[in-house]
Amino acid sequence: MKFTVISPEIYTYGAMLIGGILKDKGYDVSIKNKLSARPKDTVMMSLYSTLHLRSPILKEFIEDHRKKGGQVFIGGPVSAYPEIVLGELSPDAVLTGEGEGSILKLVESGISKDVPGLSYYDENGEIIINTPAVPASMKRPVPLIPTDIAKQDIRGASAYIETHRGCTGTCTFCQVPRYFGRGIRSRDLEDILKEVREFKKRGAKRLSVSGGTGSLYNYKDGHIDEDAFVSLLKGMAEIMGSKNISSPDIRVDCISDKVLDAIRDYSIGWVFFGLESGSNNVLKHMGKGASAEDASKAVLACREHGLKVAGSFIVGHPYETEEDYQATKDFIAEHCLDDCFVSIAEPIPKTPLADLVLKTPMDENPTYIPHTGEYRSLKLTESEARSFDLQMHADMYKPNLHVITDQIFNAYLAGVRKDGNDVRNATELLFKYYG
Ligand code: SF4
């Protein structure tokens, strides 16, 4: 049996992991970040964006591959809503949850009720959803690392190494705690470092720590394990060099002096906070579990430790009022963040935000309401206008001089239009299946 593992556009860690498990069992496996496979291969596709489900090119590839006699199975984050995946893309089956726990069972048994987490159509056209897979073991073979991993650049990193799974957070827009659970399962440090060495050997230039919040590594009994986090970053830096390690996402309430010192000493020296909003009203509705005041203290603490701070913000939450949005602008003006990422609230199926969006009439959803203010000539929606405005506003307050040239203006405009379209696409999919 021959396999092609595909994750479109980027080699995801999950795809490499599945490839590694199959390779370890002696199968002939290739890994690709584009839609191509040997005609009779079994394709294991790892999809990480709801937008993949609306891609005609992806649908055509799957149809074509199945016509040629190959099978296509889909896993990854989108597998959390198998009915949409089956309805939109028509693969042979969807492997829901932590696929590495049941992939070998699937290979051995084929499409059957014996494979935990598998969803498929039966002979009557009814969707069968097997019992969920149990959380997978954190012991696993080395991932299948593609030969061109050096060319990959995801926010500056060749790959995101999984150090632990789960998140203690309850953010209503996020899939992580719903997919991996709120308990933290951490990998052994030695296993992680062995993998880092392997990535380096294969040409990876910079590695990043993945997982909802880096410092939750080895989290136990309600406490972060600062020493474990220090050893993790130190160990990775000794292999890759500290300038080639980043520890991207972290919660404002999961830092300490030791954690921040480790980020300064053993990584590129940036902290990335999911700040989301400067309004406590919105933060409460987002289930963030941290206030704007907590965020403020965290930013100041990072500066005291000599770190650069980037923040991500979400605009267009159904509960975000004009005053809430202004509070976000005020937060940015006060803290002069070194970098900012802005996105429009995307209702990922089966999250509380998706439930809220389903209950919100379209004419009250900022992602559909036409903007009538300052940017009305650009014909944006309210969410798009806020995203556009916030990016330019954040640029103005960055510590270094930033000039909004025509080129930057147009790039932001194109970006928010695309983001708005993508979120409306995701919303329409949501209404089609659950509305
Ligand atoms: S802290 Fe981050 S990973 Fe955890 S639930 Fe919130 S957004 Fe998701």
CSV table of C-alpha atoms in Angstrom, one decimal, residues 271-417:
chain,number,residue,atom,x,y,z
A,271,VAL,CA,6.4,37.5,22.8
A,272,PHE,CA,3.2,37.1,20.9
A,273,PHE,CA,0.0,37.7,22.9
A,274,GLY,CA,-3.5,36.9,21.8
A,275,LEU,CA,-4.8,40.2,23.1
A,276,GLU,CA,-8.0,40.2,21.0
A,277,SER,CA,-9.6,43.4,22.3
A,278,GLY,CA,-9.0,46.4,24.5
A,279,SER,CA,-12.5,46.2,25.8
A,280,ASN,CA,-13.4,44.1,28.9
A,281,ASN,CA,-16.9,43.8,27.6
A,282,VAL,CA,-15.7,42.0,24.4
A,283,LEU,CA,-13.0,40.0,26.3
A,284,LYS,CA,-15.7,38.7,28.6
A,285,HIS,CA,-17.9,37.7,25.7
A,286,MET,CA,-14.9,36.0,24.1
A,287,GLY,CA,-14.3,34.0,27.3
A,288,LYS,CA,-10.7,35.2,27.3
A,289,GLY,CA,-10.3,34.8,31.1
A,290,ALA,CA,-8.0,37.8,31.2
A,291,SER,CA,-8.9,41.5,31.3
A,292,ALA,CA,-7.4,44.5,29.4
A,293,GLU,CA,-5.7,45.4,32.7
A,294,ASP,CA,-4.0,42.0,32.8
A,295,ALA,CA,-2.9,42.5,29.2
A,296,SER,CA,-1.5,45.9,30.0
A,297,LYS,CA,0.6,44.5,33.0
A,298,ALA,CA,1.8,41.6,30.8
A,299,VAL,CA,3.0,44.0,28.1
A,300,LEU,CA,4.8,46.2,30.6
A,301,ALA,CA,6.4,43.1,32.2
A,302,CYS,CA,7.8,42.0,28.8
A,303,ARG,CA,9.3,45.4,28.2
A,304,GLU,CA,11.0,45.2,31.6
A,305,HIS,CA,12.5,41.9,30.5
A,306,GLY,CA,13.8,43.4,27.3
A,307,LEU,CA,11.4,41.7,25.0
A,308,LYS,CA,9.5,42.9,21.9
A,309,VAL,CA,5.8,42.5,22.1
A,310,ALA,CA,3.4,41.6,19.3
A,311,GLY,CA,-0.3,41.4,19.8
A,312,SER,CA,-3.1,39.9,17.8
A,313,PHE,CA,-6.6,41.5,17.8
A,314,ILE,CA,-10.0,40.3,16.6
A,315,VAL,CA,-12.5,42.8,15.3
A,316,GLY,CA,-16.1,42.3,14.2
A,317,HIS,CA,-17.2,40.2,17.2
A,318,PRO,CA,-21.1,40.3,17.2
A,319,TYR,CA,-21.0,42.1,20.6
A,320,GLU,CA,-18.3,44.6,19.7
A,321,THR,CA,-19.8,48.1,19.8
A,322,GLU,CA,-18.2,51.3,18.5
A,323,GLU,CA,-17.1,52.1,22.1
A,324,ASP,CA,-15.5,48.6,22.5
A,325,TYR,CA,-13.6,49.2,19.2
A,326,GLN,CA,-12.4,52.5,20.4
A,327,ALA,CA,-11.1,50.9,23.6
A,328,THR,CA,-9.0,48.6,21.4
A,329,LYS,CA,-7.6,51.6,19.6
A,330,ASP,CA,-6.8,53.3,22.9
A,331,PHE,CA,-5.1,50.1,24.2
A,332,ILE,CA,-2.8,50.1,21.1
A,333,ALA,CA,-2.1,53.8,21.4
A,334,GLU,CA,-1.1,53.4,25.0
A,335,HIS,CA,1.1,50.4,24.6
A,336,CYS,CA,2.8,51.1,21.3
A,337,LEU,CA,3.1,47.4,20.4
A,338,ASP,CA,6.1,46.4,18.3
A,339,ASP,CA,3.8,44.5,15.9
A,340,CYS,CA,0.1,43.9,15.5
A,341,PHE,CA,-2.0,41.3,13.7
A,342,VAL,CA,-5.6,42.0,13.0
A,343,SER,CA,-8.3,39.5,11.9
A,344,ILE,CA,-12.0,39.5,11.6
A,345,ALA,CA,-13.9,37.2,14.0
A,346,GLU,CA,-14.3,33.8,12.1
A,347,PRO,CA,-17.1,31.5,13.4
A,348,ILE,CA,-15.3,28.1,13.3
A,349,PRO,CA,-18.0,25.5,13.4
A,350,LYS,CA,-18.8,24.0,16.8
A,351,THR,CA,-17.3,26.8,18.8
A,352,PRO,CA,-19.4,29.1,21.0
A,353,LEU,CA,-18.7,32.0,18.7
A,354,ALA,CA,-20.3,29.9,15.8
A,355,ASP,CA,-23.4,29.4,18.0
A,356,LEU,CA,-23.6,33.1,18.6
A,357,VAL,CA,-23.2,34.0,14.9
A,358,LEU,CA,-26.0,31.5,14.1
A,359,LYS,CA,-28.3,33.4,16.5
A,360,THR,CA,-27.2,36.8,15.2
A,361,PRO,CA,-29.4,38.2,12.4
A,362,MET,CA,-27.3,39.0,9.3
A,363,ASP,CA,-28.3,42.7,9.5
A,364,GLU,CA,-26.8,42.9,13.0
A,365,ASN,CA,-23.6,41.0,12.1
A,366,PRO,CA,-20.7,43.5,11.5
A,367,THR,CA,-19.2,41.2,8.9
A,368,TYR,CA,-22.3,41.9,6.7
A,369,ILE,CA,-23.3,45.4,7.8
A,370,PRO,CA,-22.0,48.0,5.2
A,371,HIS,CA,-19.7,50.5,6.7
A,372,THR,CA,-21.1,54.1,6.6
A,373,GLY,CA,-18.3,56.0,8.3
A,374,GLU,CA,-14.9,57.4,7.4
A,375,TYR,CA,-14.1,54.6,4.8
A,376,ARG,CA,-17.5,54.5,3.1
A,377,SER,CA,-16.1,55.3,-0.3
A,378,LEU,CA,-14.0,52.0,-0.1
A,379,LYS,CA,-17.3,50.0,0.1
A,380,LEU,CA,-16.2,47.9,3.1
A,381,THR,CA,-18.3,46.1,5.7
A,382,GLU,CA,-18.1,47.3,9.3
A,383,SER,CA,-15.7,44.4,10.2
A,384,GLU,CA,-13.5,45.1,7.2
A,385,ALA,CA,-13.4,48.9,8.0
A,386,ARG,CA,-12.4,48.2,11.6
A,387,SER,CA,-9.7,45.8,10.5
A,388,PHE,CA,-8.3,48.2,7.9
A,389,ASP,CA,-8.5,51.1,10.4
A,390,LEU,CA,-6.8,49.2,13.2
A,391,GLN,CA,-3.9,48.1,11.1
A,392,MET,CA,-3.1,51.6,10.0
A,393,HIS,CA,-3.7,52.9,13.6
A,394,ALA,CA,-1.3,50.2,15.0
A,395,ASP,CA,1.4,51.2,12.4
A,396,MET,CA,1.2,54.8,13.6
A,397,TYR,CA,1.9,53.8,17.2
A,398,LYS,CA,4.7,51.3,16.5
A,399,PRO,CA,8.0,52.4,18.2
A,400,ASN,CA,9.8,52.9,14.9
A,401,LEU,CA,8.8,55.3,12.2
A,402,HIS,CA,6.1,53.8,9.9
A,403,VAL,CA,4.8,55.6,6.9
A,404,ILE,CA,1.6,54.5,5.2
A,405,THR,CA,2.6,54.5,1.6
A,406,ASP,CA,0.1,53.9,-1.3
A,407,GLN,CA,1.6,50.4,-1.5
A,408,ILE,CA,0.9,49.6,2.2
A,409,PHE,CA,-2.6,51.2,2.0
A,410,ASN,CA,-3.5,49.0,-1.0
A,411,ALA,CA,-2.0,45.9,0.6
A,412,TYR,CA,-4.1,46.4,3.8
A,413,LEU,CA,-7.2,47.1,1.8
A,414,ALA,CA,-6.7,44.0,-0.3
A,415,GLY,CA,-6.0,42.0,2.9
A,416,VAL,CA,-9.2,43.1,4.7
A,417,ARG,CA,-11.3,42.5,1.6
